[in-house]
Coordinates of C-alpha atoms and ligand atoms in Angstrom, one line a residue:
M102 CA -80.0 -19.9 -31.9
S103 CA -77.6 -16.7 -31.4
K104 CA -79.9 -14.7 -29.6
I105 CA -80.5 -17.9 -27.1
K106 CA -76.0 -17.9 -27.2
L107 CA -76.8 -14.4 -26.7
I108 CA -78.9 -14.4 -23.7
F109 CA -76.5 -17.5 -22.5
G110 CA -73.6 -15.7 -22.0
F111 CA -76.0 -12.2 -20.6
L112 CA -76.7 -14.6 -17.7
T113 CA -72.9 -16.2 -17.7
L114 CA -71.9 -12.5 -17.1
Y115 CA -74.4 -11.2 -15.1
A116 CA -73.6 -14.3 -13.0
S117 CA -69.8 -13.6 -12.9
I118 CA -70.8 -10.1 -11.7
L119 CA -73.4 -12.0 -8.9
R120 CA -70.3 -13.8 -7.6
T121 CA -67.5 -11.3 -7.2
H122 CA -69.6 -8.8 -5.7
A123 CA -70.8 -12.0 -2.9
A124 CA -66.8 -12.1 -2.8
D125 CA -67.8 -11.3 1.1
T126 CA -69.8 -14.2 1.7
I127 CA -70.1 -18.1 1.5
S128 CA -74.1 -18.9 1.8
A129 CA -75.3 -22.4 3.0
N130 CA -73.9 -26.0 1.6
Q131 CA -71.1 -23.1 -0.7
I132 CA -67.5 -25.3 -1.2
L133 CA -64.4 -22.7 -0.2
R134 CA -61.1 -24.5 -1.9
Y135 CA -57.4 -24.1 -1.8
N136 CA -57.4 -21.4 -3.8
Q137 CA -60.5 -19.1 -2.8
T138 CA -61.0 -16.7 -0.7
I139 CA -63.6 -14.4 0.8
T140 CA -62.6 -11.1 0.9
S141 CA -64.3 -8.3 3.0
P142 CA -66.3 -5.6 1.2
Q143 CA -63.6 -2.9 1.7
E144 CA -60.8 -5.6 0.9
T145 CA -59.6 -4.9 3.9
F146 CA -59.2 -8.5 5.4
E147 CA -59.2 -12.2 2.9
L148 CA -59.9 -15.5 4.4
G149 CA -59.4 -18.6 3.1
F150 CA -56.5 -21.5 3.4
F151 CA -52.6 -20.4 4.4
S152 CA -49.6 -22.3 5.6
P153 CA -47.0 -20.3 7.9
P154 CA -43.1 -19.7 6.9
N155 CA -41.6 -22.8 5.9
S156 CA -44.3 -24.7 7.2
T157 CA -45.7 -27.7 4.8
N158 CA -49.3 -28.0 6.7
H159 CA -52.7 -26.0 6.2
Y160 CA -55.0 -23.6 7.8
V161 CA -58.1 -21.9 7.4
G162 CA -57.6 -18.3 8.6
I163 CA -57.8 -14.3 8.5
W164 CA -55.2 -12.1 6.6
Y165 CA -54.8 -8.6 5.8
K166 CA -55.5 -8.0 2.2
K167 CA -54.2 -4.7 1.4
I168 CA -51.7 -4.3 3.7
S169 CA -48.2 -6.5 5.4
S170 CA -49.1 -9.3 2.9
G171 CA -49.1 -12.7 5.4
T172 CA -49.8 -10.9 9.4
V173 CA -52.5 -13.7 9.7
V174 CA -54.8 -12.4 12.8
W175 CA -56.9 -15.6 13.6
V176 CA -56.9 -19.1 13.1
A177 CA -59.2 -21.3 12.6
N178 CA -57.7 -25.2 12.9
R179 CA -55.2 -23.7 14.6
N180 CA -54.6 -27.8 17.0
T181 CA -55.4 -30.0 14.3
P182 CA -53.7 -28.5 10.1
L183 CA -54.3 -29.9 6.8
T184 CA -51.6 -31.3 5.9
D185 CA -52.4 -30.6 2.0
T186 CA -54.9 -28.9 -0.7
S187 CA -58.2 -31.1 0.6
G188 CA -59.3 -29.3 2.8
E189 CA -62.5 -27.8 2.1
L190 CA -64.6 -25.1 4.0
T191 CA -68.8 -25.2 3.7
L192 CA -71.5 -23.5 5.8
T193 CA -74.5 -26.1 7.2
L194 CA -77.5 -25.1 6.7
Q195 CA -77.7 -25.0 10.9
G196 CA -75.2 -22.8 10.2
V197 CA -72.5 -23.9 11.7
L198 CA -68.9 -23.7 9.4
I199 CA -67.2 -27.3 8.5
L200 CA -63.4 -28.0 7.8
R201 CA -63.1 -30.9 6.0
D202 CA -60.6 -33.0 4.7
A203 CA -61.7 -34.2 1.3
T204 CA -59.0 -36.7 0.6
K205 CA -59.6 -38.7 4.0
G206 CA -62.9 -37.7 4.1
N207 CA -63.0 -36.6 7.7
V208 CA -64.1 -33.4 10.1
V209 CA -60.9 -31.7 10.8
W210 CA -62.4 -28.6 12.6
S211 CA -66.3 -26.7 12.8
S212 CA -67.7 -24.0 15.0
T213 CA -68.7 -26.5 17.3
N214 CA -71.5 -23.5 20.0
S215 CA -72.9 -22.8 17.1
P216 CA -76.7 -24.0 18.2
T217 CA -77.9 -26.8 15.9
M218 CA -81.2 -24.9 15.0
S219 CA -82.1 -25.1 11.8
K220 CA -81.8 -21.6 10.1
K221 CA -83.6 -20.7 7.0
N222 CA -80.9 -18.8 5.0
P223 CA -78.1 -18.9 6.9
I224 CA -74.7 -17.0 5.5
G225 CA -70.4 -16.4 6.3
Q226 CA -69.8 -13.4 5.9
L227 CA -66.4 -11.3 6.4
L228 CA -66.4 -7.6 7.3
D229 CA -64.2 -4.4 7.2
T230 CA -63.6 -5.1 11.2
G231 CA -62.3 -8.9 10.5
N232 CA -64.4 -10.7 12.2
F233 CA -66.0 -12.9 10.1
I234 CA -69.9 -13.6 11.4
V235 CA -72.5 -16.1 10.0
H236 CA -76.1 -14.4 10.5
E237 CA -79.1 -15.5 9.1
E238 CA -79.2 -13.6 5.7
G239 CA -81.8 -10.6 5.2
E240 CA -81.6 -10.0 8.9
G241 CA -79.1 -7.5 8.7
I242 CA -76.3 -8.0 11.4
N243 CA -76.3 -8.6 14.4
Q244 CA -73.1 -8.1 16.6
E245 CA -74.4 -8.4 20.0
D246 CA -75.9 -12.0 19.0
P247 CA -74.7 -13.1 15.8
V248 CA -75.0 -17.3 15.1
W249 CA -71.6 -17.3 15.1
Q250 CA -68.6 -15.0 14.9
S251 CA -64.7 -15.2 14.5
F252 CA -63.7 -12.0 17.1
D253 CA -65.4 -14.8 20.0
F254 CA -62.2 -16.5 19.2
I255 CA -59.3 -14.9 19.4
T256 CA -56.3 -16.4 18.3
D257 CA -52.7 -14.3 19.4
T258 CA -54.4 -11.4 18.7
L259 CA -56.7 -7.7 19.6
L260 CA -58.6 -6.6 16.3
P261 CA -59.5 -2.9 16.7
G262 CA -63.6 -3.2 18.5
M263 CA -62.9 -7.2 20.1
K264 CA -64.1 -7.7 23.2
Q265 CA -61.8 -9.1 25.3
G266 CA -63.0 -11.0 28.5
W267 CA -66.5 -12.9 29.4
N268 CA -70.3 -12.2 28.4
L269 CA -71.0 -13.2 32.2
M270 CA -74.4 -13.6 30.0
T271 CA -73.3 -16.8 28.4
G272 CA -69.8 -17.7 29.6
L273 CA -68.1 -16.9 27.1
E274 CA -64.5 -16.4 27.7
R275 CA -62.5 -14.6 24.7
R276 CA -58.6 -14.9 26.0
F277 CA -55.7 -14.9 23.5
T278 CA -53.2 -17.5 23.5
S279 CA -49.9 -17.5 21.9
W280 CA -49.0 -19.3 18.9
R281 CA -46.5 -21.9 19.8
S282 CA -43.8 -20.8 17.1
P283 CA -43.7 -18.1 13.8
N284 CA -44.3 -21.5 11.6
D285 CA -47.0 -22.7 13.8
P286 CA -50.2 -21.4 15.4
A287 CA -51.0 -24.5 17.4
F288 CA -52.2 -23.1 21.1
G289 CA -48.6 -21.9 22.6
E290 CA -47.6 -21.6 26.5
F291 CA -48.9 -18.6 26.8
S292 CA -52.4 -16.7 27.3
F293 CA -53.3 -13.8 28.1
W294 CA -57.2 -13.5 30.2
I295 CA -59.4 -11.2 32.4
D296 CA -59.1 -13.6 35.5
T297 CA -62.3 -12.9 37.4
R298 CA -61.6 -14.3 40.8
G299 CA -61.6 -11.4 42.9
Y300 CA -62.3 -8.1 41.2
P301 CA -61.1 -8.4 37.5
Q302 CA -57.6 -8.4 36.4
L303 CA -55.7 -8.9 33.4
I304 CA -53.7 -11.5 33.4
L305 CA -50.9 -13.4 31.9
T306 CA -50.5 -16.8 32.7
K307 CA -47.6 -19.9 31.2
G308 CA -49.0 -22.7 31.2
R309 CA -50.6 -22.8 34.8
E310 CA -47.8 -19.7 36.1
I311 CA -49.1 -16.2 36.5
K312 CA -46.2 -14.4 34.4
F313 CA -47.4 -10.9 35.3
R314 CA -50.1 -8.6 35.9
V315 CA -51.5 -5.0 34.1
G316 CA -52.4 -4.3 37.6
P317 CA -56.7 -3.4 38.2
W318 CA -57.7 -0.8 36.4
N319 CA -58.5 2.2 38.0
G320 CA -60.7 3.8 36.4
L321 CA -58.2 6.2 33.8
R322 CA -56.2 3.2 33.4
F323 CA -54.8 -0.2 34.8
S324 CA -52.7 0.5 38.0
G325 CA -49.2 -1.8 37.2
M326 CA -48.9 0.0 33.0
S327 CA -48.3 3.8 33.6
N328 CA -46.9 3.5 29.6
L329 CA -50.7 2.4 28.7
R330 CA -51.6 6.1 28.6
S331 CA -54.7 8.0 26.3
N332 CA -53.3 9.1 23.5
S333 CA -53.9 10.3 19.9
L334 CA -54.0 6.5 18.7
Y335 CA -56.2 4.7 19.8
N336 CA -58.6 5.1 22.6
F337 CA -59.5 2.1 24.9
T338 CA -61.9 1.1 27.9
F339 CA -62.4 -1.7 30.3
V340 CA -65.9 -2.1 31.7
V341 CA -67.4 -4.4 34.5
N342 CA -70.9 -4.6 34.6
Q343 CA -73.6 -7.2 35.4
R344 CA -73.2 -8.6 31.6
E345 CA -70.4 -8.8 30.6
I346 CA -66.2 -8.1 31.8
Y347 CA -64.0 -6.8 28.8
Y348 CA -60.9 -4.8 27.2
Q349 CA -61.2 -3.1 24.0
Y350 CA -59.4 -0.5 22.0
N351 CA -60.4 1.8 19.0
P352 CA -58.9 4.0 16.6
I353 CA -59.4 7.2 17.3
D354 CA -58.7 8.1 13.5
T355 CA -59.8 5.2 11.0
S356 CA -56.7 5.4 8.9
I357 CA -54.2 3.8 11.7
I358 CA -54.1 0.0 11.6
T359 CA -52.8 -1.3 15.0
R360 CA -53.2 -4.6 16.2
L361 CA -53.0 -6.1 20.1
V362 CA -50.8 -9.5 19.8
L363 CA -49.4 -12.0 22.0
Q364 CA -45.7 -13.1 20.7
P365 CA -45.4 -17.0 21.1
S366 CA -42.9 -15.7 23.4
G367 CA -44.6 -14.2 26.3
R368 CA -44.3 -10.5 25.1
I369 CA -47.4 -8.6 24.5
E370 CA -47.2 -5.8 21.3
R371 CA -48.6 -3.1 20.4
L372 CA -47.6 -2.9 16.7
V373 CA -48.8 0.2 14.3
W374 CA -48.5 -0.5 10.2
I375 CA -46.0 2.0 8.8
D376 CA -47.6 2.4 5.0
S377 CA -44.0 4.3 4.0
K378 CA -41.6 1.3 5.0
Q379 CA -44.4 -0.9 4.3
E380 CA -43.8 -2.8 7.8
W381 CA -45.0 -3.0 11.8
S382 CA -43.4 -0.5 14.0
L383 CA -44.0 -1.8 17.6
Y384 CA -45.6 0.7 19.6
M385 CA -45.3 0.2 22.8
A386 CA -44.9 -3.5 24.6
A387 CA -46.2 -4.5 28.0
E388 CA -41.9 -5.5 29.4
I389 CA -41.9 -8.1 32.1
D390 CA -39.4 -6.2 33.3
H391 CA -37.4 -7.4 36.9
C392 CA -40.4 -5.6 38.5
N393 CA -43.2 -7.5 36.9
Q394 CA -41.8 -10.3 37.8
Y395 CA -45.3 -11.8 39.1
A396 CA -44.8 -11.7 43.1
L397 CA -41.1 -11.1 43.0
C398 CA -40.6 -9.7 46.6
G399 CA -43.9 -11.5 48.3
P400 CA -46.0 -10.3 50.6
F401 CA -46.1 -7.0 51.7
G402 CA -43.0 -6.0 50.0
R403 CA -42.1 -3.8 47.4
C404 CA -40.2 -3.7 44.3
S405 CA -38.6 -0.1 43.2
I406 CA -36.5 -1.3 39.9
D407 CA -34.4 2.4 40.5
K408 CA -33.0 0.6 44.1
S409 CA -31.0 -2.5 44.9
P410 CA -31.6 -4.9 45.8
V411 CA -34.8 -3.9 44.7
C412 CA -37.1 -5.5 47.0
E413 CA -37.6 -3.6 50.1
C414 CA -40.4 -3.9 52.9
L415 CA -43.3 -1.9 52.8
E416 CA -43.3 0.5 55.9
G417 CA -44.4 -1.0 58.8
F418 CA -43.9 -4.4 58.1
Q419 CA -40.3 -6.3 57.9
P420 CA -39.0 -9.2 56.5
T421 CA -40.9 -12.8 57.5
S422 CA -37.9 -14.2 57.2
P423 CA -34.2 -12.2 58.0
D424 CA -31.5 -14.9 56.8
Q425 CA -33.4 -15.9 53.6
W426 CA -34.7 -11.3 52.6
R427 CA -30.1 -11.2 53.5
D428 CA -29.8 -13.7 50.2
T429 CA -31.9 -12.4 48.0
D430 CA -34.9 -15.3 48.3
W431 CA -37.5 -12.5 49.1
S432 CA -40.5 -15.0 48.0
Q433 CA -40.5 -15.6 52.2
G434 CA -41.8 -11.6 51.9
C435 CA -42.9 -9.3 54.9
Q436 CA -44.8 -8.8 58.0
H437 CA -45.9 -6.4 60.0
S438 CA -43.3 -5.0 62.5
V439 CA -45.9 -4.9 64.8
P440 CA -48.7 -8.4 64.8
L441 CA -52.5 -8.1 63.9
D442 CA -54.7 -8.4 67.2
C443 CA -57.6 -6.8 65.9
N444 CA -57.6 -4.1 69.1
P445 CA -59.5 -1.0 67.6
G446 CA -56.5 1.4 68.2
E447 CA -55.5 0.4 65.0
G448 CA -55.5 1.5 61.5
F449 CA -54.6 2.2 58.0
N450 CA -51.2 4.8 56.4
K451 CA -51.6 5.9 53.8
Y452 CA -48.9 4.7 50.7
L453 CA -48.1 6.5 47.0
N454 CA -47.4 5.8 44.3
L455 CA -47.4 2.1 43.7
K456 CA -48.7 -0.5 41.9
L457 CA -51.9 -2.0 44.0
P458 CA -51.4 -5.5 44.7
D459 CA -53.0 -8.5 43.3
T460 CA -56.7 -8.6 43.4
R461 CA -57.7 -12.1 43.7
G462 CA -59.4 -12.8 46.3
S463 CA -60.5 -9.2 46.8
W464 CA -64.0 -7.8 47.4
Y465 CA -65.1 -5.0 45.3
N466 CA -68.6 -2.2 44.7
H467 CA -67.9 0.6 42.8
T468 CA -70.1 2.9 44.2
M469 CA -69.0 4.0 48.2
T470 CA -66.6 6.6 49.0
L471 CA -63.6 6.0 50.5
V472 CA -65.2 6.6 54.3
E473 CA -67.6 4.0 54.0
C474 CA -64.6 2.3 51.8
E475 CA -62.4 2.2 55.5
Q476 CA -64.9 2.0 57.9
M477 CA -66.3 -1.5 56.3
C478 CA -62.5 -2.4 56.0
K479 CA -62.0 -1.8 59.6
S480 CA -65.1 -3.8 60.5
N481 CA -63.5 -6.6 59.4
C482 CA -60.6 -8.4 60.9
S483 CA -59.3 -10.2 58.2
C484 CA -59.2 -6.8 55.5
T485 CA -56.2 -5.8 55.8
A486 CA -55.7 -2.9 52.8
Y487 CA -58.7 -0.5 50.7
A488 CA -58.9 1.6 47.9
N489 CA -60.5 3.7 45.6
S490 CA -61.4 1.8 42.5
N491 CA -62.4 4.8 40.5
I492 CA -59.2 7.8 40.7
S493 CA -61.2 9.3 38.4
G494 CA -62.1 12.9 39.6
R495 CA -62.2 13.3 43.4
G496 CA -61.6 9.2 44.0
S497 CA -64.9 6.5 44.3
G498 CA -65.3 3.2 44.9
C499 CA -63.8 1.2 47.0
F500 CA -61.0 -2.3 46.6
L501 CA -60.6 -4.8 49.5
W502 CA -58.4 -6.9 50.0
F503 CA -57.7 -9.7 52.6
G504 CA -54.4 -11.2 53.9
G505 CA -51.2 -10.6 51.5
L506 CA -50.8 -7.9 49.8
I507 CA -49.0 -9.6 46.5
D508 CA -47.0 -8.4 43.8
I509 CA -46.7 -4.9 45.1
R510 CA -44.2 -2.4 42.6
T511 CA -43.2 1.6 43.0
I512 CA -44.9 3.6 40.6
A513 CA -43.2 6.7 40.2
D514 CA -44.5 9.7 39.9
D515 CA -48.6 8.7 39.0
G516 CA -48.8 4.9 41.0
D517 CA -51.5 4.3 43.4
T518 CA -52.6 5.0 46.9
I519 CA -53.2 2.6 49.0
Y520 CA -54.6 2.3 53.1
I521 CA -53.0 -0.3 54.7
R522 CA -53.9 -1.7 58.2
L523 CA -51.1 -1.6 61.1
S524 CA -51.1 -1.8 64.9
A525 CA -51.5 1.8 66.8
S526 CA -48.2 1.2 67.9
E527 CA -46.4 1.6 64.1
L528 CA -49.1 3.8 63.4
E529 CA -47.3 5.8 66.0
S530 CA -43.9 5.2 65.7
I531 CA -44.8 6.0 62.4
E532 CA -46.6 9.0 63.2
D533 CA -43.3 10.4 65.2
S534 CA -40.4 8.8 62.7
N535 CA -42.7 11.9 59.9
S536 CA -42.5 14.1 62.3
S537 CA -38.3 14.1 62.6
S538 CA -38.7 13.5 58.2
P539 CA -38.2 16.6 56.1
G540 CA -41.4 18.1 56.5
R541 CA -41.1 19.4 60.4
R542 CA -37.3 20.4 60.0
P543 CA -37.5 22.9 59.4
I544 CA -38.5 23.8 63.2
R545 CA -35.2 22.5 64.3
I546 CA -33.9 24.3 62.0
I547 CA -35.0 27.6 63.0
V548 CA -33.9 28.0 66.8
P549 CA -30.5 27.4 66.7
M550 CA -30.1 30.0 63.5
A551 CA -32.5 32.0 65.5
S552 CA -29.9 31.9 68.5
V553 CA -27.2 32.6 66.3
V554 CA -28.3 35.8 65.0
L555 CA -29.3 36.9 68.5
V556 CA -25.9 36.1 69.4
I557 CA -24.6 38.8 66.5
L558 CA -27.2 41.4 66.6
I559 CA -26.8 41.6 70.5
S560 CA -22.3 41.7 69.2
I561 CA -23.3 44.4 67.4
Y562 CA -25.1 46.7 70.0
L563 CA -22.2 45.5 72.3
F564 CA -19.5 46.9 70.2
Y565 CA -21.4 50.4 69.1
H566 CA -22.1 50.6 73.0
F567 CA -18.9 50.1 73.6
N568 CA -17.5 52.7 71.0
R569 CA -20.1 55.5 72.0
K570 CA -18.8 55.6 75.0
K571 CA -15.2 55.1 74.2
S572 CA -15.8 58.6 71.7
N573 CA -18.1 60.3 74.3
N574 CA -14.9 59.9 76.3
R575 CA -12.8 61.0 74.0
K576 CA -15.2 64.2 73.7
V577 CA -15.2 65.1 77.4
Ligands
NAG638 C1 -54.6 -23.2 -7.2 O1 -53.9 -22.6 -8.1 C2 -52.4 -22.4 -8.6 C3 -52.2 -21.2 -9.5 O2 -52.9 -20.6 -10.5 C4 -52.2 -23.8 -9.1 O3 -51.0 -24.1 -9.9 C5 -52.7 -24.5 -8.7 O4 -52.8 -26.8 -9.0 C6 -53.9 -24.7 -7.5 N1 -54.3 -25.7 -7.1 C7 -55.2 -26.5 -6.5 C8 -55.5 -27.9 -5.3 O5 -56.5 -26.2 -6.9
NAG639 C1 -37.4 -20.0 7.7 O1 -36.9 -20.9 7.4 C2 -34.7 -20.0 7.0 C3 -34.6 -21.4 6.2 O2 -34.0 -22.5 7.2 C4 -35.2 -19.3 7.4 O3 -33.9 -18.5 7.8 C5 -35.9 -17.9 8.5 O4 -36.0 -16.9 9.6 C6 -37.6 -19.3 8.4 N1 -38.5 -17.9 8.9 C7 -39.2 -18.4 10.0 C8 -40.1 -17.6 10.2 O5 -39.0 -19.6 11.0
NAG640 C1 -62.8 6.2 21.1 O1 -62.7 7.1 19.9 C2 -63.6 6.2 18.4 C3 -63.9 6.8 17.5 O2 -63.6 8.1 18.1 C4 -65.4 6.9 19.5 O3 -66.5 6.4 18.4 C5 -65.8 5.7 20.9 O4 -66.7 5.7 21.1 C6 -64.1 6.3 21.5 N1 -63.7 5.3 23.5 C7 -63.9 5.0 24.0 C8 -64.1 4.4 25.4 O5 -64.3 6.4 24.5
NAG641 C1 -72.1 -1.4 47.3 O1 -72.2 0.2 48.1 C2 -73.8 1.0 48.3 C3 -73.6 1.9 49.2 O2 -72.9 1.5 50.3 C4 -74.6 -0.1 48.3 O3 -75.6 0.8 48.7 C5 -74.8 -1.6 47.9 O4 -75.4 -1.7 47.3 C6 -73.3 -1.9 47.2 N1 -73.0 -2.6 46.4 C7 -72.5 -4.0 46.5 C8 -73.1 -5.2 45.2 O5 -72.6 -4.7 47.7
NAG642 C1 -64.7 -10.8 56.4 O1 -64.9 -10.7 54.8 C2 -64.5 -12.0 54.8 C3 -63.7 -11.6 53.4 O2 -64.6 -11.2 52.5 C4 -65.3 -12.5 55.0 O3 -65.6 -14.7 55.0 C5 -66.4 -12.5 56.2 O4 -67.3 -13.1 57.1 C6 -66.3 -11.3 56.9 N1 -65.9 -11.0 58.1 C7 -67.0 -10.2 58.2 C8 -67.2 -10.5 60.2 O5 -67.4 -9.5 58.0
NAG643 C1 -65.3 6.8 38.0 O1 -65.3 8.3 38.3 C2 -65.8 8.8 37.1 C3 -65.8 10.6 37.9 O2 -66.6 10.7 38.9 C4 -67.0 8.7 36.8 O3 -67.4 9.7 35.3 C5 -67.1 7.3 35.7 O4 -68.3 6.8 35.6 C6 -66.6 6.7 37.2 N1 -66.5 5.1 37.0 C7 -66.7 4.0 37.4 C8 -66.7 2.9 36.5 O5 -67.7 3.5 37.9
NAG644 C1 -46.8 10.0 56.7 O1 -47.0 10.8 56.0 C2 -46.5 10.9 55.1 C3 -46.7 12.1 53.9 O2 -45.5 13.2 54.4 C4 -48.3 10.9 55.2 O3 -48.8 10.2 54.3 C5 -48.7 10.1 55.8 O4 -50.0 10.2 56.7 C6 -48.3 9.9 57.8 N1 -48.4 8.7 58.3 C7 -49.2 9.0 59.3 C8 -49.1 7.7 60.1 O5 -49.0 10.1 59.8

């Protein structure tokens, strides 16, 4: 009898060891209840039920475990909160996660886009990256093509290794959407996503309205984000190919904990965990300064934050509506000072240090040279501008714009270069004004200076000549 008790005791112990060991997974038909969590192997992240501050609603989410208690990085049932503690999360044999309200008996949330094909042995596993992944047990984790993963459904936080953007093969889009408020993870007003109408670009939208463009990726960085540069904390990349389009970052030193978050206010913040202070510190924010307001200066206008007023027309352009422009309503923007008529004499003027314009409706080719790019633009009368799509090295690739150029700002020192189509006469007058610009001024200064020097030399000669004659006269 005591032997049986002992064996039974061992079995219970063994089972509990197995259980703690298996605390990073949920297996099919297992139920995760209100007070239970699963934890990633290194205890970096935890998944379970939570309530936001000052809220009586309950959600299934993922948060940091070792650091920063209460910092939620992912939420399952954002728009369908549980109002009591009777929630039950299960994984079906088909590999679908289902969140049920046990008192009401209804399904509150499910990972619907999962295939409904029956799995042999599906398992849900929380990784130390913060990714909750459903896969076939024993088959290893295929992060490229799992049954389902939380990384495919960004809430308001981009963690290292997450891809923000598009899987063009499946049509899946991963975009941030802000929480409605710090107490409510429901879909808020702001989204930060990649617009693929034209060359892919990251934009921040409020409802349907564009608030801010990061600017097209120029091979090294985003054209309008001069403060996002290579640094010692994390590296980042923007990938555009036939299969996918995404932005991604990774810490260079894995001891650094950082996240990118879209706040309910619409501010995009990069935060870094400071362990000694036990707090998140702001590393960088995409400030929506005056000039970052989308399309502030209208077509062919440029915004310079250190000028007053901030808007001016690009060289070769004049206000479309001079009265409105004078009243600082810049929305009509600027138009060519000499209208274009697709005359073969038309050419391109070079503009330096700019944030490249809105790429919606633009065209691109990553292998063309700048010369091919110019020819291509010149041969199409509706093409208004071109630029290299990759400024890395000697520059390569081609962007073409058609119609008005919108949302250009000055980026001091190292903005991008764009070539804009102008009429022959406009190009001539720019060349003329160029020749009287500081570069050529020395010639005009040298001539008068030379004459002054000549006059002085002649006077000195005459003076000595006269004096010598005088002294000679005395000797005689
Ligand atoms: C959760 O755990 C707390 C503390 O152990 C306990 O007081 C509470 O009754 C539990 N709630 C549920 C719903 O199990
Ligand atoms: C929660 O409510 C308290 C008291 O009303 C308030 O001081 C605090 O700022 C609130 N916290 C959040 C995150 O809203
Ligand atoms: C970023 O750094 C990580 C870690 O050093 C490295 O594995 C990764 O390849 C780097 N990515 C890029 C785009 O440089
Ligand atoms: C890009 O340009 C190269 C060189 O002109 C050309 O061979 C290639 O077909 C172009 N690609 C696309 C997608 O237009
Ligand atoms: C010029 O470019 C536009 C936009 O890409 C295109 O629709 C049009 O067919 C092109 N015209 C010519 C003559 O190539
Ligand atoms: C940009 O140009 C650099 C240098 O020529 C090259 O190494 C890189 O692969 C290019 N990037 C793309 C996306 O074509
Ligand atoms: C005017 O001068 C600038 C630099 O001084 C040069 O980049 C630009 O090409 C010139 N424009 C013309 C039309 O000569």
